[in-house]
Tab-separated table of C-alpha atoms in Angstrom:
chain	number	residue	atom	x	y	z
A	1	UNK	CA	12.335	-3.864	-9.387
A	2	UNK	CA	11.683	-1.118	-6.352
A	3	UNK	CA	12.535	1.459	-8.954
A	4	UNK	CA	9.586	0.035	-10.946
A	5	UNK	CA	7.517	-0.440	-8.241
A	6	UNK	CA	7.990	2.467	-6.016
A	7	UNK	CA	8.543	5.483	-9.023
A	8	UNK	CA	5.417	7.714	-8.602
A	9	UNK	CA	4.257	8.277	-12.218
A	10	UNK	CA	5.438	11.977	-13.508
A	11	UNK	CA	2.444	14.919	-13.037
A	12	UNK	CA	2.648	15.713	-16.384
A	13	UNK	CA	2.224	12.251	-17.972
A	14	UNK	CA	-0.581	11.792	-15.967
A	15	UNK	CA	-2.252	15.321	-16.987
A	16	UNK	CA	-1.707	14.241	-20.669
A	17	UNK	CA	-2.820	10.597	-20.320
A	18	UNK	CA	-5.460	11.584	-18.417
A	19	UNK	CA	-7.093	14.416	-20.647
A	20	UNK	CA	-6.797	12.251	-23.422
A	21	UNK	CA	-8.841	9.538	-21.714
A	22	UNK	CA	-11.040	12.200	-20.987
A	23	UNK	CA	-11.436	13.344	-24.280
A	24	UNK	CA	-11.859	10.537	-26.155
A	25	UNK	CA	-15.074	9.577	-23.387
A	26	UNK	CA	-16.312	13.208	-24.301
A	27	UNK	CA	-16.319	12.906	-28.049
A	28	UNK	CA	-17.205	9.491	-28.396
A	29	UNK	CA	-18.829	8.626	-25.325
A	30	UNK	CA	-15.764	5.542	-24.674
A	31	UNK	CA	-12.007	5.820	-24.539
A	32	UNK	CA	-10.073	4.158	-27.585
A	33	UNK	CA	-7.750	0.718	-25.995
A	34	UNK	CA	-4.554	2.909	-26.263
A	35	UNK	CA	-6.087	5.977	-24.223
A	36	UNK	CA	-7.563	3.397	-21.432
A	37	UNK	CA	-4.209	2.000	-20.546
A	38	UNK	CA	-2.607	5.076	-21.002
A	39	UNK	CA	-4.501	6.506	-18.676
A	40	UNK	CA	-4.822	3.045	-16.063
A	41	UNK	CA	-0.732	2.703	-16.532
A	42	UNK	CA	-0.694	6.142	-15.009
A	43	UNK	CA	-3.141	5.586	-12.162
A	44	UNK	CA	-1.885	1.899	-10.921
A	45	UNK	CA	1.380	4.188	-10.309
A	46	UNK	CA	-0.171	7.031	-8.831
A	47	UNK	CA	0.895	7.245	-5.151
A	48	UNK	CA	-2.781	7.222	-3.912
A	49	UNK	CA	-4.822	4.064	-3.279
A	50	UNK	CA	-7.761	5.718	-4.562
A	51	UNK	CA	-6.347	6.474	-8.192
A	52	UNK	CA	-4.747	3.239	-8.177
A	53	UNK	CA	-7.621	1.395	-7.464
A	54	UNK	CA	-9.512	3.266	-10.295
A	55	UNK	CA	-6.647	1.601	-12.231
A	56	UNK	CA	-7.026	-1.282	-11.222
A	57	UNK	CA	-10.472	-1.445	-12.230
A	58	UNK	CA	-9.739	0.111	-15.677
A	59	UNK	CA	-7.292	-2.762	-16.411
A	60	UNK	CA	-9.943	-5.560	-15.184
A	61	UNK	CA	-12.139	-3.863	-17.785
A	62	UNK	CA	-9.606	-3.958	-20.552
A	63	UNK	CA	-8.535	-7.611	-19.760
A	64	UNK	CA	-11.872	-8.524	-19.969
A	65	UNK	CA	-13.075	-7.002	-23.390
A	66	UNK	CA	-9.426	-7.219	-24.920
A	67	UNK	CA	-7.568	-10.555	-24.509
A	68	UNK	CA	-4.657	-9.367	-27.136
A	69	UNK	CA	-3.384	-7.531	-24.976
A	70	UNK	CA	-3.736	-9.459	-21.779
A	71	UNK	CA	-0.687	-10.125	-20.946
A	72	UNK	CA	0.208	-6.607	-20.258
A	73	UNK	CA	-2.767	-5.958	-18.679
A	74	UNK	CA	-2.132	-8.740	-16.257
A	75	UNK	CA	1.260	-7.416	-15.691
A	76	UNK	CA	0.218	-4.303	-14.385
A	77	UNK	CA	-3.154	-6.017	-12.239
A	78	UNK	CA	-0.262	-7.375	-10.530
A	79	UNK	CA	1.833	-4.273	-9.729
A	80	UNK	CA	-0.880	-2.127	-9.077
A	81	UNK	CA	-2.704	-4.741	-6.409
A	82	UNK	CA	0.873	-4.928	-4.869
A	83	UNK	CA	1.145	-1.047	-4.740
A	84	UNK	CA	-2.247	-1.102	-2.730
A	85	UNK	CA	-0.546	-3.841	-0.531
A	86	UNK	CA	-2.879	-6.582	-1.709
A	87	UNK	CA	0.214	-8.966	-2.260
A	88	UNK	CA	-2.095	-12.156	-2.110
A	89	UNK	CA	-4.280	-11.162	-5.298
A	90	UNK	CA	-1.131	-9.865	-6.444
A	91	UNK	CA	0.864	-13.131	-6.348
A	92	UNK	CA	-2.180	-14.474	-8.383
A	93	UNK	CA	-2.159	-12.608	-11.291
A	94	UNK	CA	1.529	-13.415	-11.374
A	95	UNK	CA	0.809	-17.075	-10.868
A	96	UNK	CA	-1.657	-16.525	-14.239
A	97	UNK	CA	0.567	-14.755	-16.036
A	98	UNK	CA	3.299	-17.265	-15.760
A	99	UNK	CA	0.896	-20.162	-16.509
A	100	UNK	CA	0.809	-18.956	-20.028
A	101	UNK	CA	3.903	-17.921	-20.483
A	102	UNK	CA	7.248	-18.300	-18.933
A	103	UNK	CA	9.086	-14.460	-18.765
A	104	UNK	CA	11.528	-13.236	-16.445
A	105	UNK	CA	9.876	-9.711	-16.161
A	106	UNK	CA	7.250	-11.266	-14.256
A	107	UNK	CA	8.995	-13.795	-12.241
A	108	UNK	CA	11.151	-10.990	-11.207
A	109	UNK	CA	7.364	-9.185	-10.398
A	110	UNK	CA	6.565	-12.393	-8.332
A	111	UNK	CA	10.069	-12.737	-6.141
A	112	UNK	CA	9.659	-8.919	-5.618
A	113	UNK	CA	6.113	-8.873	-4.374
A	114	UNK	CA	6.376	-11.993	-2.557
A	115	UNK	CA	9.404	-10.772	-0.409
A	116	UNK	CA	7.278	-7.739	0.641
A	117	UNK	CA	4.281	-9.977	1.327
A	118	UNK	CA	6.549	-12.129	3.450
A	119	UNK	CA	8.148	-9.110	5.407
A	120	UNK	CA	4.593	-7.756	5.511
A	121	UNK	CA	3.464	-11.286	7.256
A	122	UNK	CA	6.384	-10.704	9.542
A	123	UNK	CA	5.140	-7.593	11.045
A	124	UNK	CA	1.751	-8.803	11.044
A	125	UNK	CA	3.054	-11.626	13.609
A	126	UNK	CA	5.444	-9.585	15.486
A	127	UNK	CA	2.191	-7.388	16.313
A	128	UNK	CA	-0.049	-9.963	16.528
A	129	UNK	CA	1.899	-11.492	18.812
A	130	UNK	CA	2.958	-8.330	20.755
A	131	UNK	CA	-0.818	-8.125	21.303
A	132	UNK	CA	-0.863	-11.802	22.715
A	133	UNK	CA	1.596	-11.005	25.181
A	134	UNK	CA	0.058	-7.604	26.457
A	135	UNK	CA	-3.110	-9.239	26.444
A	136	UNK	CA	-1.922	-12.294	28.189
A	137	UNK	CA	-0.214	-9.562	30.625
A	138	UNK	CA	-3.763	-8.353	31.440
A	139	UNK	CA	-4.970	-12.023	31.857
A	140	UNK	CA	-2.522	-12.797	34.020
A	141	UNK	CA	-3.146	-9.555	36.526
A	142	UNK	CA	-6.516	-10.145	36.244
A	143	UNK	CA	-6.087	-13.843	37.629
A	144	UNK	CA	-3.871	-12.722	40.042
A	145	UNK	CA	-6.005	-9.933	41.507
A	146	UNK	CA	-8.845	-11.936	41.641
A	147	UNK	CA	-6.749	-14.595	43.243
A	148	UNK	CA	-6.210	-11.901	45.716
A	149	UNK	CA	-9.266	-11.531	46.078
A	150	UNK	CA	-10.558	-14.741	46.775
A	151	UNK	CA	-7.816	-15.002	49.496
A	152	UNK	CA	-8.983	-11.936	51.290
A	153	UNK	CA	-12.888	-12.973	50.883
A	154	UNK	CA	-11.720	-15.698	52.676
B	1	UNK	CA	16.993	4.905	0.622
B	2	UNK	CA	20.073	3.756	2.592
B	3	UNK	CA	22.372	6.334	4.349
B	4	UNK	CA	25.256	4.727	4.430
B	5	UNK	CA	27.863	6.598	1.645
B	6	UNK	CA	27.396	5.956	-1.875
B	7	UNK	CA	29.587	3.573	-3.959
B	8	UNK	CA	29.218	5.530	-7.239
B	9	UNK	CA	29.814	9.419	-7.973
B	10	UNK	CA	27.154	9.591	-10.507
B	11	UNK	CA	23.883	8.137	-11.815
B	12	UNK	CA	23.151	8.172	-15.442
B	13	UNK	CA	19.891	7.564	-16.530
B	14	UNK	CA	19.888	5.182	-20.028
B	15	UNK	CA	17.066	4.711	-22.871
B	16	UNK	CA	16.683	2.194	-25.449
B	17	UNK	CA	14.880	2.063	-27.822
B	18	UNK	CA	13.574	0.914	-31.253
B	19	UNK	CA	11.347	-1.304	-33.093
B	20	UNK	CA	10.203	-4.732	-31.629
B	21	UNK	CA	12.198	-7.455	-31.899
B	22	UNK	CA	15.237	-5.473	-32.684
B	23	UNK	CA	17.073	-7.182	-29.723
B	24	UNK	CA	16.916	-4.062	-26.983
B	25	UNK	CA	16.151	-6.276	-24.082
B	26	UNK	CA	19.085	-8.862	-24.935
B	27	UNK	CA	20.842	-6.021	-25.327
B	28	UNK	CA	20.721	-4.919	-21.430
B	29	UNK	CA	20.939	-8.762	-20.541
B	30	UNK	CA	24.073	-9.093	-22.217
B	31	UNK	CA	25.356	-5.118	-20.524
B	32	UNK	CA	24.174	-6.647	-17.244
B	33	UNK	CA	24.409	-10.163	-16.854
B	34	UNK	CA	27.017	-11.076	-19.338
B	35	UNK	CA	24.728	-13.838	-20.859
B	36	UNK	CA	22.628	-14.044	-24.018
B	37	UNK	CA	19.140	-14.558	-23.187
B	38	UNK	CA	17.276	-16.828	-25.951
B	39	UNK	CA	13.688	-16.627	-26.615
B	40	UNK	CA	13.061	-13.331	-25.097
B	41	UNK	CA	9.375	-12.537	-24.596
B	42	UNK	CA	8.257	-9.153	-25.597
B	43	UNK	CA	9.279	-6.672	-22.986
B	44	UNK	CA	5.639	-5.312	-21.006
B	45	UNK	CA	5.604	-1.548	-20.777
B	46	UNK	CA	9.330	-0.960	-19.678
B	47	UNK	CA	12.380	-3.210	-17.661
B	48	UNK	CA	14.651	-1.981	-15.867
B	49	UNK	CA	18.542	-2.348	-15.405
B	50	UNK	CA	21.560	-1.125	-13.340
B	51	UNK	CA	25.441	-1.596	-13.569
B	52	UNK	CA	27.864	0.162	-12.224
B	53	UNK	CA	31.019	1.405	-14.590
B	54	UNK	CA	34.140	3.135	-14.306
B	55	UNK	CA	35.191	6.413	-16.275
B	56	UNK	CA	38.180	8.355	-15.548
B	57	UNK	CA	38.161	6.986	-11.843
B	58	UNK	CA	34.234	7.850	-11.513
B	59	UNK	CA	32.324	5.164	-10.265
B	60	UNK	CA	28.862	5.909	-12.387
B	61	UNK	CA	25.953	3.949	-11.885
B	62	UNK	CA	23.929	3.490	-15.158
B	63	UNK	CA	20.228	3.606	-14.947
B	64	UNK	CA	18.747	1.961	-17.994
B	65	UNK	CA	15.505	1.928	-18.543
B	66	UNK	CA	14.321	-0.397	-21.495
B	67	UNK	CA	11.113	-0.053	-23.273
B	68	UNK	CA	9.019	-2.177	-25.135
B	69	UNK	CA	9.376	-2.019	-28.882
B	70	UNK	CA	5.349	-2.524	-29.544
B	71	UNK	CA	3.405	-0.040	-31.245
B	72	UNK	CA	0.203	-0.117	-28.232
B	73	UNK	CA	3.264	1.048	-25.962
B	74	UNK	CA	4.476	4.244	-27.361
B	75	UNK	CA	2.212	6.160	-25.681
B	76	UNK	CA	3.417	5.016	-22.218
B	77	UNK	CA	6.910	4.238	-22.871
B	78	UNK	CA	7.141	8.271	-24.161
B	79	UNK	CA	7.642	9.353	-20.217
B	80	UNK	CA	10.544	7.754	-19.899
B	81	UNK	CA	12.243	10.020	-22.362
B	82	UNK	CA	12.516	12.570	-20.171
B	83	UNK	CA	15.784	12.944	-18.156
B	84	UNK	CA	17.443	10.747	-20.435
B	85	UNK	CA	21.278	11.680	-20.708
B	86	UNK	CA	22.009	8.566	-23.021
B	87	UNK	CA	19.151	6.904	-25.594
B	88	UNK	CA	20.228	3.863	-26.965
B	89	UNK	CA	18.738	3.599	-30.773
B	90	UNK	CA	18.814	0.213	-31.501
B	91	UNK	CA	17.972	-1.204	-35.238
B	92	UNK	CA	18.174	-5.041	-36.588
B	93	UNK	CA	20.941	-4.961	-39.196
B	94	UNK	CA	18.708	-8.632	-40.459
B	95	UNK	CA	15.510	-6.419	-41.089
B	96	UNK	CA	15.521	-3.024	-43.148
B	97	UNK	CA	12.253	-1.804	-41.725
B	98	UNK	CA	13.684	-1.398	-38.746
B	99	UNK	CA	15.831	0.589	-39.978
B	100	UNK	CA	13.852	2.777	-42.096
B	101	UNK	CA	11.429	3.514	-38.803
B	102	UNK	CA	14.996	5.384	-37.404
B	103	UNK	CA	13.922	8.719	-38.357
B	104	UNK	CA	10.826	8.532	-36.281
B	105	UNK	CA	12.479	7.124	-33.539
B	106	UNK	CA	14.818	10.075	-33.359
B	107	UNK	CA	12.372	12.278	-33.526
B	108	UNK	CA	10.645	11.275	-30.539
B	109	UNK	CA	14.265	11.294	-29.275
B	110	UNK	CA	14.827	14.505	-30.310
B	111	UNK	CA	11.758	15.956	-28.897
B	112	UNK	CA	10.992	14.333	-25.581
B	113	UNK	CA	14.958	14.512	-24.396
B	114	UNK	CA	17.528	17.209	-23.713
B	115	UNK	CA	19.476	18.560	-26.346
B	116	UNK	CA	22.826	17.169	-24.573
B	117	UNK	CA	21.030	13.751	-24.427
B	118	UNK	CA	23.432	11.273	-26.152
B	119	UNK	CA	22.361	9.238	-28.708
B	120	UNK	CA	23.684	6.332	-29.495
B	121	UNK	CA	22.522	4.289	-32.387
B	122	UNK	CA	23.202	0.533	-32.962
B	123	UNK	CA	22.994	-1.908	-35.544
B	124	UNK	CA	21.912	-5.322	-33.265
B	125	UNK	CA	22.824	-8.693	-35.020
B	126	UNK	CA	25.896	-8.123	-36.417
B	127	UNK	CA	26.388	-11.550	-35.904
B	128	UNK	CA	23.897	-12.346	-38.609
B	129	UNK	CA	25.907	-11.649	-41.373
B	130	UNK	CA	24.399	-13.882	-44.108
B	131	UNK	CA	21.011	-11.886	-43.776
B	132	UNK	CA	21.892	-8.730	-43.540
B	133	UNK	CA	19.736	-5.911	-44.873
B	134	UNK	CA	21.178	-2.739	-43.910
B	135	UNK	CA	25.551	-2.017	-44.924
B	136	UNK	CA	27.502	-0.501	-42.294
B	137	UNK	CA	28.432	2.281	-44.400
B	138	UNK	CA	25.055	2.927	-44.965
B	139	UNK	CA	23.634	3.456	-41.224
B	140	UNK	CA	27.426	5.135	-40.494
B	141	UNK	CA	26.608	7.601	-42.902
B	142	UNK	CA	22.812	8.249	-41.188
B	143	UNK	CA	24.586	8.498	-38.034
B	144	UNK	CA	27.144	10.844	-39.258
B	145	UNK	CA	24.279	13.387	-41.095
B	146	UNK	CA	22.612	12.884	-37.641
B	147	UNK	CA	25.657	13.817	-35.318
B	148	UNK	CA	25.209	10.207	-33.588
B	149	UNK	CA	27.032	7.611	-32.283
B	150	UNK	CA	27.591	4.444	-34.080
B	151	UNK	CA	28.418	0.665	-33.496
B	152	UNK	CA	27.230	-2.315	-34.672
B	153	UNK	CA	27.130	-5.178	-32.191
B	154	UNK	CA	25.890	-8.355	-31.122
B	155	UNK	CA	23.783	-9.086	-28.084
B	156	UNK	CA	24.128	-13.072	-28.836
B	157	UNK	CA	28.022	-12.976	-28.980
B	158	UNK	CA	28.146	-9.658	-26.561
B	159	UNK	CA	30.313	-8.144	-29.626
B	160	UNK	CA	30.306	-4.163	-29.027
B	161	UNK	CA	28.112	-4.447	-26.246
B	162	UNK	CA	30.250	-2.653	-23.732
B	163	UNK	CA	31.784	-0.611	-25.986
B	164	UNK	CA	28.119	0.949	-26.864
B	165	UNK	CA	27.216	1.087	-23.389
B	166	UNK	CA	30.582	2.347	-22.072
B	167	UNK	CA	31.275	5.041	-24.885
B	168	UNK	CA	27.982	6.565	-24.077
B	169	UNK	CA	28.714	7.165	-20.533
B	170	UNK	CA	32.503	8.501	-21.274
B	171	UNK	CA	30.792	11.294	-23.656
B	172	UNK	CA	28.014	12.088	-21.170
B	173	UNK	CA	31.123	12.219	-18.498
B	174	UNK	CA	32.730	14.728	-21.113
B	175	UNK	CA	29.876	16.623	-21.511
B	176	UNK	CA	30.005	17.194	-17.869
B	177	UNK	CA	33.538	18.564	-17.695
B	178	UNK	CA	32.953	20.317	-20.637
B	179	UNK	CA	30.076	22.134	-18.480
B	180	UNK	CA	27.260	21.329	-20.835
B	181	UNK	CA	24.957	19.729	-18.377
B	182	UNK	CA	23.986	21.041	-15.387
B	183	UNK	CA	23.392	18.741	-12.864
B	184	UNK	CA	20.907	20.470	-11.158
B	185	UNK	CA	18.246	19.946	-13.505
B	186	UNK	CA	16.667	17.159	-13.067
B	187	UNK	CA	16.478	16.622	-16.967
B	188	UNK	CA	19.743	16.463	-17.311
B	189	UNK	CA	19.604	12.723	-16.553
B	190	UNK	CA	23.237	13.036	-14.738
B	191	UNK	CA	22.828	13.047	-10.664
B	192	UNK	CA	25.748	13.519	-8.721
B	193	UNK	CA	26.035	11.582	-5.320
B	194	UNK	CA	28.766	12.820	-2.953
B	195	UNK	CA	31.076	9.743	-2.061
B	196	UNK	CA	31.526	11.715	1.400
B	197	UNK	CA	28.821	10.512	3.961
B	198	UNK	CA	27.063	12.883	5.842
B	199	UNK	CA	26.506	15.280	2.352
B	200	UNK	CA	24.236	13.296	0.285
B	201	UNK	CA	21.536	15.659	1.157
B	202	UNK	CA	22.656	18.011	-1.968
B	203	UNK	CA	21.477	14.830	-4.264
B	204	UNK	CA	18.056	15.142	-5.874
B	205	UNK	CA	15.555	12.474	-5.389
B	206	UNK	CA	13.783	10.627	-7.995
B	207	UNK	CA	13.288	13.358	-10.754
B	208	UNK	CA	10.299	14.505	-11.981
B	209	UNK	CA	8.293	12.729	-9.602
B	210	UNK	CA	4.720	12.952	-8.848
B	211	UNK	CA	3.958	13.540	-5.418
B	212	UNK	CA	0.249	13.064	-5.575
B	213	UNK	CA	-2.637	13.006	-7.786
B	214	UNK	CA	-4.860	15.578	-8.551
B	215	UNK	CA	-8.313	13.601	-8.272
């Protein structure tokens, strides 16, 4: 699953999907189905969250308007909201997926992004909670100087 | 990656591929997991498998890479072509249009991999005898014209399986003795990983990789 996840997509598969899309807007003013996911299966593996995201919203678009193909589109909703670290919406579209249909591709998905989600949680509290302790450090030498303080006013 | 020395000498990167339904996923499950896998879905975009194998003393790690057999897919399941050094061909022996689409299927083989890229084709179902559509002599004598490899097998009974699997990495092993691929070339589909620690720097990384995008 990391190799799926974490392979960048090749520079010249996303040059061709790409001009295709591109093409296929310029000629006919809209992108056939086929060019549209070529081109958003390229992005959601680009290794910038900008160009993912713009595949991200291409495949919302194309599970909207084309429920035959849903299930793939779903599928890759899922990897490419885990690539940008969004493991929650993520973990939804899995949960979705598998609602209609039971496949180990996608359970796989699931485990995979929920481990990272859980190690991501993880660091979360371990800094979270290294800030509680500095800042209950600076609480507590704040009390005490003031403590101090009061004892000298007095 | 982990730095701790490598358990395997090589990585070879694996294809299959052929028409939907033809059994490519059970296939890997069977190369894998030892298991038949009833009611397989239709495989999304590509899945993707390792195992590690012996040949000649060489611990090889096989990288296979299985694509989805549906038409709307072609189009992204063409990149993983590249850096092939096996394809796996795979026809239903149960249903003769998958076996007439072969031609086409090589092609794309043909064009998008390496000329040392093995090819090896199988006839799936074998165990299906009493609807069989295609002969064995007739898909040995494609492979022959063709200059591939040939078995039939059976992912539900695992008949062949290894064999297909295994043969393809001893002739891609050959191939390297024989000096036909060069390793450095990422295309080549073969990486070589130093069992010594401390030298895996001379390994490439990910082929063909993407580093960023242009927009």
């Amino acid at each position: 699953m990391e190799e799926m996840m974490e392979t960048v997509v090749p520079q010249e598969d996303f040059d061709r999907n790409e001009q295709r899309y591109l093409r296929e807007l310029e000629l006919d003013g809209h992108a056939s189905v086929e060019a549209k996911f070529g081109y958003a299966y390229c992005l959601v593996r680009c290794a910038h969250k900008q160009d993912i995201a713009k595949g991200i919203e291409l495949l919302e678009d194309l599970a909207e308007h084309h429920p035959e193909g849903r299930r793939d589109y779903l599928y890759y909703l899922a990897l490419g909201e885990a690539r940008m670290k969004n493991y929650s919406v993520a973990l939804n579209y899995c949960k979705g997926f598998l609602e209609i249909e039971d496949n180990p591709q996608v359970r796989s998905l699931q485990e995979y992004i929920q481990k990272r989600y859980d190690k991501d949680l993880k660091k979360g509290m371990a800094v979270a909670g290294g800030a509680v302790l500095v800042l209950g450090g600076i609480l507590g030498l704040g009390m005490a100087l003031a403590k101090n303080k009061n004892r000298r006013d007095k | 990656m982990s730095s701790a020395p490598y358990n395997y000498n090589y990585i070879f990167k694996y294809i299959i591929i052929g028409d939907m339904g033809v059994g490519k996923s059970c296939l890997l499950h069977q190369f894998t997991e030892k298991k038949f896998m009833a009611n397989c879905p239709h495989t999304i975009g590509v899945e993707f498998g390792t195992r590690i194998i012996e040949v000649d003393d060489k611990k090889i790690k096989l990288q296979i890479w299985d694509t989805a057999g549906q038409e709307r897919f072609r189009a992204v399941t063409r990149s993983y072509y590249r850096g092939a050094a096996g394809a796996l061909m795979v026809y239903d022996i149960t249903r003769r249009s998958t076996y007439n689409h072969l031609s086409s299927w090589l092609t794309d083989t043909r064009n998008l991999t390496n000329p040392n890229t093995v090819i090896f084709l199988i006839g799936n179902k074998s165990d299906l005898e009493s609807t069989r559509e295609v002969t064995y002599e007739e898909a040995k004598e494609f492979a022959d014209e063709n200059g591939l490899m040939f078995l039939e097998a059976s992912a539900m009974s695992g008949q062949n399986v290894e064999e297909a699997f295994l043969e393809t990495a001893r002739k891609i092993y050959q191939n390297i003795q024989e000096g036909r691929l060069d390793l450095n070339a990422s295309e080549s589909g073969v990486q070589h990983r130093p069992s010594q620690p401390g030298r895996t720097s001379l390994t490439n990384e990910a082929p063909n990789t993407k580093d960023q995008c242009s927009c």
